[in-house]
């Protein structure tokens, strides 16, 4: 068996794919949310969550909706959500 077998450690690429799915699921559940809220919901660092959100934005799966309307000190958060004009999928179980 080689290092890429199912029994070996996860590769960096497979971990990134899993984390992309985790972030996409969090944004789906939270609807309009900030990168910081995605980090909190997923347990990822803010830097990792931000990087993954940016990758999903570039892929067209997410879209930025502008600044959050929260009254906080510092730079306002940018709200992201699923891109309603992005790719879509449909799954069926025909039994």
Short mmCIF file of C-alpha atoms in Angstrom, two decimals:
data_model
loop_
_atom_site.label_atom_id
_atom_site.label_comp_id
_atom_site.label_asym_id
_atom_site.label_seq_id
_atom_site.Cartn_x
_atom_site.Cartn_y
_atom_site.Cartn_z
CA UNK A 1 0.00 0.00 0.00
CA UNK A 2 1.16 3.54 -0.61
CA UNK A 3 0.90 6.74 1.44
CA UNK A 4 -2.31 7.79 -0.31
CA UNK A 5 -4.27 4.72 0.80
CA UNK A 6 -7.51 5.09 2.73
CA UNK A 7 -5.73 3.86 5.86
CA UNK A 8 -2.99 6.49 5.77
CA UNK A 9 -3.14 10.09 6.93
CA UNK A 10 -5.30 12.53 5.02
CA UNK A 11 -3.52 14.48 2.34
CA UNK A 12 -3.44 18.25 2.41
CA UNK A 13 -5.66 18.32 -0.67
CA UNK A 14 -8.29 16.02 0.85
CA UNK A 15 -8.30 18.07 4.08
CA UNK A 16 -8.79 21.26 2.04
CA UNK A 17 -11.71 19.69 0.17
CA UNK A 18 -13.27 18.57 3.45
CA UNK A 19 -12.82 22.05 4.93
CA UNK A 20 -14.31 23.68 1.80
CA UNK A 21 -17.37 21.45 2.23
CA UNK A 22 -17.48 22.33 5.94
CA UNK A 23 -17.40 26.07 5.19
CA UNK A 24 -19.98 25.78 2.39
CA UNK A 25 -22.30 23.88 4.73
CA UNK A 26 -21.85 26.47 7.48
CA UNK A 27 -22.68 29.34 5.13
CA UNK A 28 -25.72 27.41 3.93
CA UNK A 29 -26.96 26.90 7.49
CA UNK A 30 -26.14 30.41 8.71
CA UNK A 31 -27.43 32.11 5.51
CA UNK A 32 -25.88 35.60 5.45
CA UNK A 33 -22.81 35.46 7.66
CA UNK A 34 -19.32 36.86 8.16
CA UNK A 35 -16.01 35.05 7.81
CA UNK A 36 -15.55 35.32 11.59
CA UNK A 37 -18.91 33.64 12.17
CA UNK A 38 -17.94 30.89 9.71
CA UNK A 39 -14.72 30.36 11.68
CA UNK A 40 -16.65 30.13 14.94
CA UNK A 41 -19.26 27.74 13.49
CA UNK A 42 -16.67 25.41 11.94
CA UNK A 43 -13.91 25.51 14.55
CA UNK A 44 -11.42 26.69 11.93
CA UNK A 45 -9.09 29.61 12.53
CA UNK A 46 -10.22 32.96 11.13
CA UNK A 47 -7.35 32.87 8.66
CA UNK A 48 -8.26 29.40 7.40
CA UNK A 49 -11.98 30.21 7.21
CA UNK A 50 -11.23 33.45 5.37
CA UNK A 51 -8.99 31.68 2.86
CA UNK A 52 -11.61 29.00 2.21
CA UNK A 53 -14.39 31.59 1.87
CA UNK A 54 -12.25 33.46 -0.66
CA UNK A 55 -11.73 30.26 -2.64
CA UNK A 56 -15.49 29.61 -2.67
CA UNK A 57 -16.09 33.22 -3.77
CA UNK A 58 -13.65 32.77 -6.67
CA UNK A 59 -15.40 29.51 -7.64
CA UNK A 60 -18.74 31.33 -7.77
CA UNK A 61 -20.34 29.27 -4.99
CA UNK A 62 -20.55 32.21 -2.57
CA UNK A 63 -21.14 35.92 -3.07
CA UNK A 64 -20.41 38.97 -0.97
CA UNK A 65 -23.47 40.93 0.12
CA UNK A 66 -21.80 44.03 1.56
CA UNK A 67 -20.90 45.18 5.04
CA UNK A 68 -22.70 43.85 8.09
CA UNK A 69 -25.02 46.29 9.83
CA UNK A 70 -23.69 45.45 13.30
CA UNK A 71 -22.55 48.25 15.56
CA UNK A 72 -19.02 47.08 16.39
CA UNK A 73 -15.66 48.70 16.88
CA UNK A 74 -13.19 48.23 14.04
CA UNK A 75 -13.55 47.29 10.43
CA UNK A 76 -17.07 46.13 9.50
CA UNK A 77 -17.48 42.50 8.53
CA UNK A 78 -18.34 41.59 4.97
CA UNK A 79 -21.40 39.37 4.76
CA UNK A 80 -21.24 36.31 2.50
CA UNK A 81 -24.00 33.94 1.41
CA UNK A 82 -24.62 31.19 -1.10
CA UNK A 83 -24.57 32.50 -4.65
CA UNK A 84 -28.12 32.12 -5.94
CA UNK A 85 -26.75 32.45 -9.49
CA UNK A 86 -23.96 29.94 -8.96
CA UNK A 87 -23.79 26.24 -9.76
CA UNK A 88 -26.61 24.04 -8.52
CA UNK A 89 -27.10 20.34 -8.08
CA UNK A 90 -29.93 17.93 -7.58
CA UNK A 91 -29.75 14.50 -6.03
CA UNK A 92 -32.36 11.79 -6.38
CA UNK A 93 -32.70 8.41 -4.75
CA UNK A 94 -34.78 6.22 -6.99
CA UNK A 95 -35.45 3.14 -5.04
#
